[in-house]
PDB file of C-alpha atoms in Angstrom:
ATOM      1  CA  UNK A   1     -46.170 -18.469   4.414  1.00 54.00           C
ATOM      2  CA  UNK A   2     -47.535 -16.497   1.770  1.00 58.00           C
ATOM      3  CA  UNK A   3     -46.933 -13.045   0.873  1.00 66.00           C
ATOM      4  CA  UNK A   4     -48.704 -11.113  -0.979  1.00 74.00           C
ATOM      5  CA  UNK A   5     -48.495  -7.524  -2.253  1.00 72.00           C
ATOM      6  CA  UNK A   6     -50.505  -4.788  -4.153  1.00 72.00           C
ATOM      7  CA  UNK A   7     -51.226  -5.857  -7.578  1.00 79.00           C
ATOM      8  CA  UNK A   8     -50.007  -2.331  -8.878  1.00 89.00           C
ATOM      9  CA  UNK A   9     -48.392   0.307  -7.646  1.00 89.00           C
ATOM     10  CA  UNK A  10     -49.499   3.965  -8.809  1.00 92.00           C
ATOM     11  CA  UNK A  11     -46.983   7.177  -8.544  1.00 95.00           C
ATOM     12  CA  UNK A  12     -47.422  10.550  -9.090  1.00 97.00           C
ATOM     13  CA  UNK A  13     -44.704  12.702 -10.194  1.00 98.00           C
ATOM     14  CA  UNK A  14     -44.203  16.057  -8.114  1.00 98.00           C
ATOM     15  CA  UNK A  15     -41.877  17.625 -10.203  1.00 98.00           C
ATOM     16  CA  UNK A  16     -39.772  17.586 -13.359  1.00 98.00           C
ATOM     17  CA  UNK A  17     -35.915  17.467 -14.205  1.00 98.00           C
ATOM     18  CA  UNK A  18     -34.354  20.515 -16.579  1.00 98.00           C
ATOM     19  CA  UNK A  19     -30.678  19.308 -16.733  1.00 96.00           C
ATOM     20  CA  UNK A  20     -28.458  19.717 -20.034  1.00 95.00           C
ATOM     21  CA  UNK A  21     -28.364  15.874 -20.995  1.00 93.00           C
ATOM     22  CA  UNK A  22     -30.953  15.471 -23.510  1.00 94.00           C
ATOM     23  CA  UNK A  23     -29.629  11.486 -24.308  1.00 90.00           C
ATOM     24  CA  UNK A  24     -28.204   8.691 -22.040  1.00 86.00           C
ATOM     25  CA  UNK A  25     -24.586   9.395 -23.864  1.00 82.00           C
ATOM     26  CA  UNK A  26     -24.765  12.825 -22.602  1.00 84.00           C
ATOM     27  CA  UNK A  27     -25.384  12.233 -18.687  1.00 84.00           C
ATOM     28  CA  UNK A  28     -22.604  10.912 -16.410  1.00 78.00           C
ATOM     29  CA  UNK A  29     -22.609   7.745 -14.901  1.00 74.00           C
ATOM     30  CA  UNK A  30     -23.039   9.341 -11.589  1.00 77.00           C
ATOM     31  CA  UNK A  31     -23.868  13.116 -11.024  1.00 74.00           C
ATOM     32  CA  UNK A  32     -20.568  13.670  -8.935  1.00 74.00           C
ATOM     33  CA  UNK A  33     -18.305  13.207 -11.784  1.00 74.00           C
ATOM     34  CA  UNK A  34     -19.445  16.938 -13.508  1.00 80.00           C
ATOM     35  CA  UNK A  35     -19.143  18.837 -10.801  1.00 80.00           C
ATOM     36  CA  UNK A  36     -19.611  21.703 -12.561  1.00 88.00           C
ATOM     37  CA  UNK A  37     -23.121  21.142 -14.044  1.00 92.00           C
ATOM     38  CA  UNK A  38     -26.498  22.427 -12.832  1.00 96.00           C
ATOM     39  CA  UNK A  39     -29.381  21.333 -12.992  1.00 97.00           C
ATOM     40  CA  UNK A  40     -33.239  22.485 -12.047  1.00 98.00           C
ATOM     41  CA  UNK A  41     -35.875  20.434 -10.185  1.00 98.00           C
ATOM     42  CA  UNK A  42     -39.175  21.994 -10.818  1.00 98.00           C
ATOM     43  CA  UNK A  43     -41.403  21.297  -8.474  1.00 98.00           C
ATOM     44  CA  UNK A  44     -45.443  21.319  -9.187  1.00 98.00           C
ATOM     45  CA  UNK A  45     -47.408  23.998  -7.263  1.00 98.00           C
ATOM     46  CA  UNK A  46     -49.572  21.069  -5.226  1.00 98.00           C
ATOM     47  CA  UNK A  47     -46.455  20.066  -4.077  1.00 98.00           C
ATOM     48  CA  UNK A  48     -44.389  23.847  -3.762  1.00 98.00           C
ATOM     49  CA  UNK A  49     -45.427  24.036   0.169  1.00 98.00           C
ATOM     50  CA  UNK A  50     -43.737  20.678   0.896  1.00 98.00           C
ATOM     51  CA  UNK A  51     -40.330  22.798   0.195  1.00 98.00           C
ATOM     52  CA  UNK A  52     -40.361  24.322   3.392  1.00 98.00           C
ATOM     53  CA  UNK A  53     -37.656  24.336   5.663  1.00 98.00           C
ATOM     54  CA  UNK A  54     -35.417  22.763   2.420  1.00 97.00           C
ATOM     55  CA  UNK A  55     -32.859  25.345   2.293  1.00 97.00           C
ATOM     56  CA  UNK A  56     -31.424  24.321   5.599  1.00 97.00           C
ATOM     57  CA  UNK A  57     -30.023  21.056   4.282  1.00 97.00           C
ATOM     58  CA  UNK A  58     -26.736  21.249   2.118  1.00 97.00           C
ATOM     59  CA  UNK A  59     -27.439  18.006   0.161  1.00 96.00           C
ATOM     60  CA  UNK A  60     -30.824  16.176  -0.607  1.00 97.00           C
ATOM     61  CA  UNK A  61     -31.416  13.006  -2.366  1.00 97.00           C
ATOM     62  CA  UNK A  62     -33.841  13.031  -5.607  1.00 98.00           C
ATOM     63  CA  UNK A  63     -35.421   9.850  -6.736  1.00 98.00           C
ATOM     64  CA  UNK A  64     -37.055  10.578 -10.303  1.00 97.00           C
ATOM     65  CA  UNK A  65     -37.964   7.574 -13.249  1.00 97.00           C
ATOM     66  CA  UNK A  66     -35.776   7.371 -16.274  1.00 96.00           C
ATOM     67  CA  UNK A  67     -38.441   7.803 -18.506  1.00 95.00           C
ATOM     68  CA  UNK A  68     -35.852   6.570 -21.368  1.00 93.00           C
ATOM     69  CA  UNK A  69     -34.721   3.500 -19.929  1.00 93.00           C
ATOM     70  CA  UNK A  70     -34.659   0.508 -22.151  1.00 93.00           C
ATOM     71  CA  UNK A  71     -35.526  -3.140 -21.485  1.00 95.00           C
ATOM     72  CA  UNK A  72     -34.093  -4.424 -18.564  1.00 96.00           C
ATOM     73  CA  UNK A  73     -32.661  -8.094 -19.215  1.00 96.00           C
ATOM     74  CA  UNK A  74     -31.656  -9.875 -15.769  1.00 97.00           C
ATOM     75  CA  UNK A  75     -27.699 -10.063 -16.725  1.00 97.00           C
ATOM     76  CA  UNK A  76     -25.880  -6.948 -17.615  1.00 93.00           C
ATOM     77  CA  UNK A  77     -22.086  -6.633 -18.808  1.00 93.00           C
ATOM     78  CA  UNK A  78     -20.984  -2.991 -17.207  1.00 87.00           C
ATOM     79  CA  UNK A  79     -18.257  -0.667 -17.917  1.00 83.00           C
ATOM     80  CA  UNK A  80     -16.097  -1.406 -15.191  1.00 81.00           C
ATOM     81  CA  UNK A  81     -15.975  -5.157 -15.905  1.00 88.00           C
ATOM     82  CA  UNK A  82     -16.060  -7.652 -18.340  1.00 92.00           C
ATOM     83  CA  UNK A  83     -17.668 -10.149 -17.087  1.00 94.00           C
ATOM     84  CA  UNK A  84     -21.513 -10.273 -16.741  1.00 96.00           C
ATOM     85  CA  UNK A  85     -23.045  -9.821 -13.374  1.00 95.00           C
ATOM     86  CA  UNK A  86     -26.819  -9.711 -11.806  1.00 95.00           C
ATOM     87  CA  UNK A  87     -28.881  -6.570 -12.892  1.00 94.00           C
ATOM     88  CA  UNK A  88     -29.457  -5.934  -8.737  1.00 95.00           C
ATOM     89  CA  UNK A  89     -25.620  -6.315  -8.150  1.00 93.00           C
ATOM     90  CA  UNK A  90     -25.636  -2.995 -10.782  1.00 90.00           C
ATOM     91  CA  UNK A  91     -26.788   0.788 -10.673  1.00 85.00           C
ATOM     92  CA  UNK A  92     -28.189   0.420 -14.400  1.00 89.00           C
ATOM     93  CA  UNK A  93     -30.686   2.908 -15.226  1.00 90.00           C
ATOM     94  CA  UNK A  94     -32.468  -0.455 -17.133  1.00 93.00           C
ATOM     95  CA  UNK A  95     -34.527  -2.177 -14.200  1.00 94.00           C
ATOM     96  CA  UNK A  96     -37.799  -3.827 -13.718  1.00 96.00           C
ATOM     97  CA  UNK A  97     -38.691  -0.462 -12.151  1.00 95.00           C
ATOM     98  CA  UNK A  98     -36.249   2.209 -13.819  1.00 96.00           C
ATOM     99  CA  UNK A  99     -36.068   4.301 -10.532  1.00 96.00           C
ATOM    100  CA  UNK A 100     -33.112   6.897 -10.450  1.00 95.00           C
ATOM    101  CA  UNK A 101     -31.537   7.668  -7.232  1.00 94.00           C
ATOM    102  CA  UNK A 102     -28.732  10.530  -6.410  1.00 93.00           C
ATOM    103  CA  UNK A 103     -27.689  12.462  -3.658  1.00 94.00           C
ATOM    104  CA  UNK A 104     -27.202  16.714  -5.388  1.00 95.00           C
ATOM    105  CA  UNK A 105     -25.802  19.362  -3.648  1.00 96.00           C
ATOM    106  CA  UNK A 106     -28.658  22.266  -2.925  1.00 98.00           C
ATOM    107  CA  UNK A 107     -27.056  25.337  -4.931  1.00 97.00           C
ATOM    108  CA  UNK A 108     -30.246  27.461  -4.087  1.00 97.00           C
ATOM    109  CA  UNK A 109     -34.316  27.204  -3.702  1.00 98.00           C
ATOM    110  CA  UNK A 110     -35.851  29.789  -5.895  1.00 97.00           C
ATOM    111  CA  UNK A 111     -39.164  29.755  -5.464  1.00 97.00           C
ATOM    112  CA  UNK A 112     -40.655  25.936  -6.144  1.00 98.00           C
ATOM    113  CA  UNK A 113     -37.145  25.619  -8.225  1.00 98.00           C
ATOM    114  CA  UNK A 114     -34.354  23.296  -7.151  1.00 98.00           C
ATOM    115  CA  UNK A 115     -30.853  24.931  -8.197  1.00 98.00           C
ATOM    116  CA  UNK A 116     -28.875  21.298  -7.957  1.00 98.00           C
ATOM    117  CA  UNK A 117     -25.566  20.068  -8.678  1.00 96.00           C
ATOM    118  CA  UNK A 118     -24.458  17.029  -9.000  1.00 93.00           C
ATOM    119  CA  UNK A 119     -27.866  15.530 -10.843  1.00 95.00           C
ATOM    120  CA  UNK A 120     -27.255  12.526 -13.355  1.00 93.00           C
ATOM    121  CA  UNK A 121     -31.326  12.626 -14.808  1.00 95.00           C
ATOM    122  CA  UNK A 122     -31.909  13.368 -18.277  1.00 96.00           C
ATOM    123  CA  UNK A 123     -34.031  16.605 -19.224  1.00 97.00           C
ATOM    124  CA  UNK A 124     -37.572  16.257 -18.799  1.00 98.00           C
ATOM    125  CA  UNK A 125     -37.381  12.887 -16.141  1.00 98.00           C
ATOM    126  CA  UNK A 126     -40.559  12.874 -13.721  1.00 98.00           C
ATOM    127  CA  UNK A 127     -39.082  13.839 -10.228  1.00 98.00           C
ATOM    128  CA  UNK A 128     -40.992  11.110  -7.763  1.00 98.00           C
ATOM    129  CA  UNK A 129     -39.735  11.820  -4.186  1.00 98.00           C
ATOM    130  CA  UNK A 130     -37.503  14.414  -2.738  1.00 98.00           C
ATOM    131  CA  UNK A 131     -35.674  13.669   0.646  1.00 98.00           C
ATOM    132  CA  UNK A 132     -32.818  15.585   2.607  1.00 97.00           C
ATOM    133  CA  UNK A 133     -29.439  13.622   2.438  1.00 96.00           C
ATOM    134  CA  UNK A 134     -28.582  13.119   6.446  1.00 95.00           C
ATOM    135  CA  UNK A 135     -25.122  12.083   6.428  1.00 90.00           C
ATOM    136  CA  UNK A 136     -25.230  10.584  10.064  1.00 87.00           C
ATOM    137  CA  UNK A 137     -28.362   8.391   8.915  1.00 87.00           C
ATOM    138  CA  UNK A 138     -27.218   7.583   5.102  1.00 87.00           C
ATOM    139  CA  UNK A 139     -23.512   7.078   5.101  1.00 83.00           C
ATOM    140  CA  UNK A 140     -22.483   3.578   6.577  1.00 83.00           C
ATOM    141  CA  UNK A 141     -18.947   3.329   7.811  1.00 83.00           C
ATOM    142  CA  UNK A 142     -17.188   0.450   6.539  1.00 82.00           C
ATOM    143  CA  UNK A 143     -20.072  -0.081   3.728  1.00 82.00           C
ATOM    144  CA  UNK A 144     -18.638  -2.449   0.820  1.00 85.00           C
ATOM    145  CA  UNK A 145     -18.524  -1.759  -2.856  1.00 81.00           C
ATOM    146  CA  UNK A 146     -19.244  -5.453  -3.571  1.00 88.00           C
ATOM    147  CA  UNK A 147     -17.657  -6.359  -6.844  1.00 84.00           C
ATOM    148  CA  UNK A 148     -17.299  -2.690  -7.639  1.00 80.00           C
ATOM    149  CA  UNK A 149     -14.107  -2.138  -4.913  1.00 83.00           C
ATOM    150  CA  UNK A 150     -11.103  -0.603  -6.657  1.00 80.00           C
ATOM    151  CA  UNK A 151     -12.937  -0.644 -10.371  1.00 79.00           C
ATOM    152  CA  UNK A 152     -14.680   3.348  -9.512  1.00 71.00           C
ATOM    153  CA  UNK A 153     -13.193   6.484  -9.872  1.00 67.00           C
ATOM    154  CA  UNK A 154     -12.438   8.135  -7.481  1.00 64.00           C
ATOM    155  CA  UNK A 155     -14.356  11.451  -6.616  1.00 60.00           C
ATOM    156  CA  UNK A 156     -14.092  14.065  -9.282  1.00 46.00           C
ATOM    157  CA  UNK A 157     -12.345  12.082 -12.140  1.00 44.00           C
ATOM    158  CA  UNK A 158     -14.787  10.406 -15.002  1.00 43.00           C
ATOM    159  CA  UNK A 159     -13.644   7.557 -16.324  1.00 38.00           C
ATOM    160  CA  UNK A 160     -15.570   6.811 -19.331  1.00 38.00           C
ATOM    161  CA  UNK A 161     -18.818   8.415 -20.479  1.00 36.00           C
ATOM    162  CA  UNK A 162     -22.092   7.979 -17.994  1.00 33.00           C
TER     163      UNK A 162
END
């Protein structure tokens, strides 16, 4: 059976990140662990309507493109283990497709302006796709952390720069 799919793919950015980390060795390895940062989604006015109804949801989930990602190579070593292991069994920002994904907190809507916390995205990353977080429809009970169990911090304590 063949399958077949689009020759290209074409997306349109609907917004922009304004976050403090200018450089990869300035952004966490996962929003969560700087709690205390902010960040600002600005969101273009062909797209500002699309906000309503936002502010209801506590969380969302933002999936931008890390403009600065570098070549991806198929087998990655990672901070939390020596040993090299498949890009896809990794969250590296270096992919095929360098698509970032990560659930903020909604600090306030201002306008067409995200207030976020919680945002690992460089300054000036192309916002793709903005979703509400449903925690009944994205958490899985029981989900495994793969090769990953036991080598993560826990919630609120970095361990290593992101």
């Amino acid at each position: 059976m063949e399958t077949s799919g689009p020759a290209s793919v074409i997306l349109k950015p609907i917004g922009v990140v304004r976050s403090p980390y200018r450089a990869r060795a300035e952004a966490p390895r996962q929003g969560w662990l700087r709690p205390d940062v902010l960040s600002r989604v600005e969101v273009f006015p062909p797209y500002a309507e699309a906000l309503k109804d936002l502010e209801t949801f506590s969380h969302l989930i933002i999936i931008y493109y890390c403009h600065l990602a570098r070549p991806w190579r198929p087998l990655i070593t990672t901070p939390w283990d020596t040993r090299p292991h498949g890009l896809f069994a990794t969250r590296s920002p270096d992919r095929p497709n360098p698509l970032g994904l990560c659930v903020v907190e909604l600090v306030e809507l201002q306008g067409s302006v995200l207030v976020v916390r919680g945002l690992d995205a460089l300054d000036g990353s192309p916002v793709l796709d903005i979703k509400p977080y449903l925690p009944t429809v994205d958490a899985f009970p029981g989900a495994s952390m793969g090769w990953l169990e036991g080598r993560m911090p826990p919630r609120g304590r970095e361990r290593g720069r992101g």
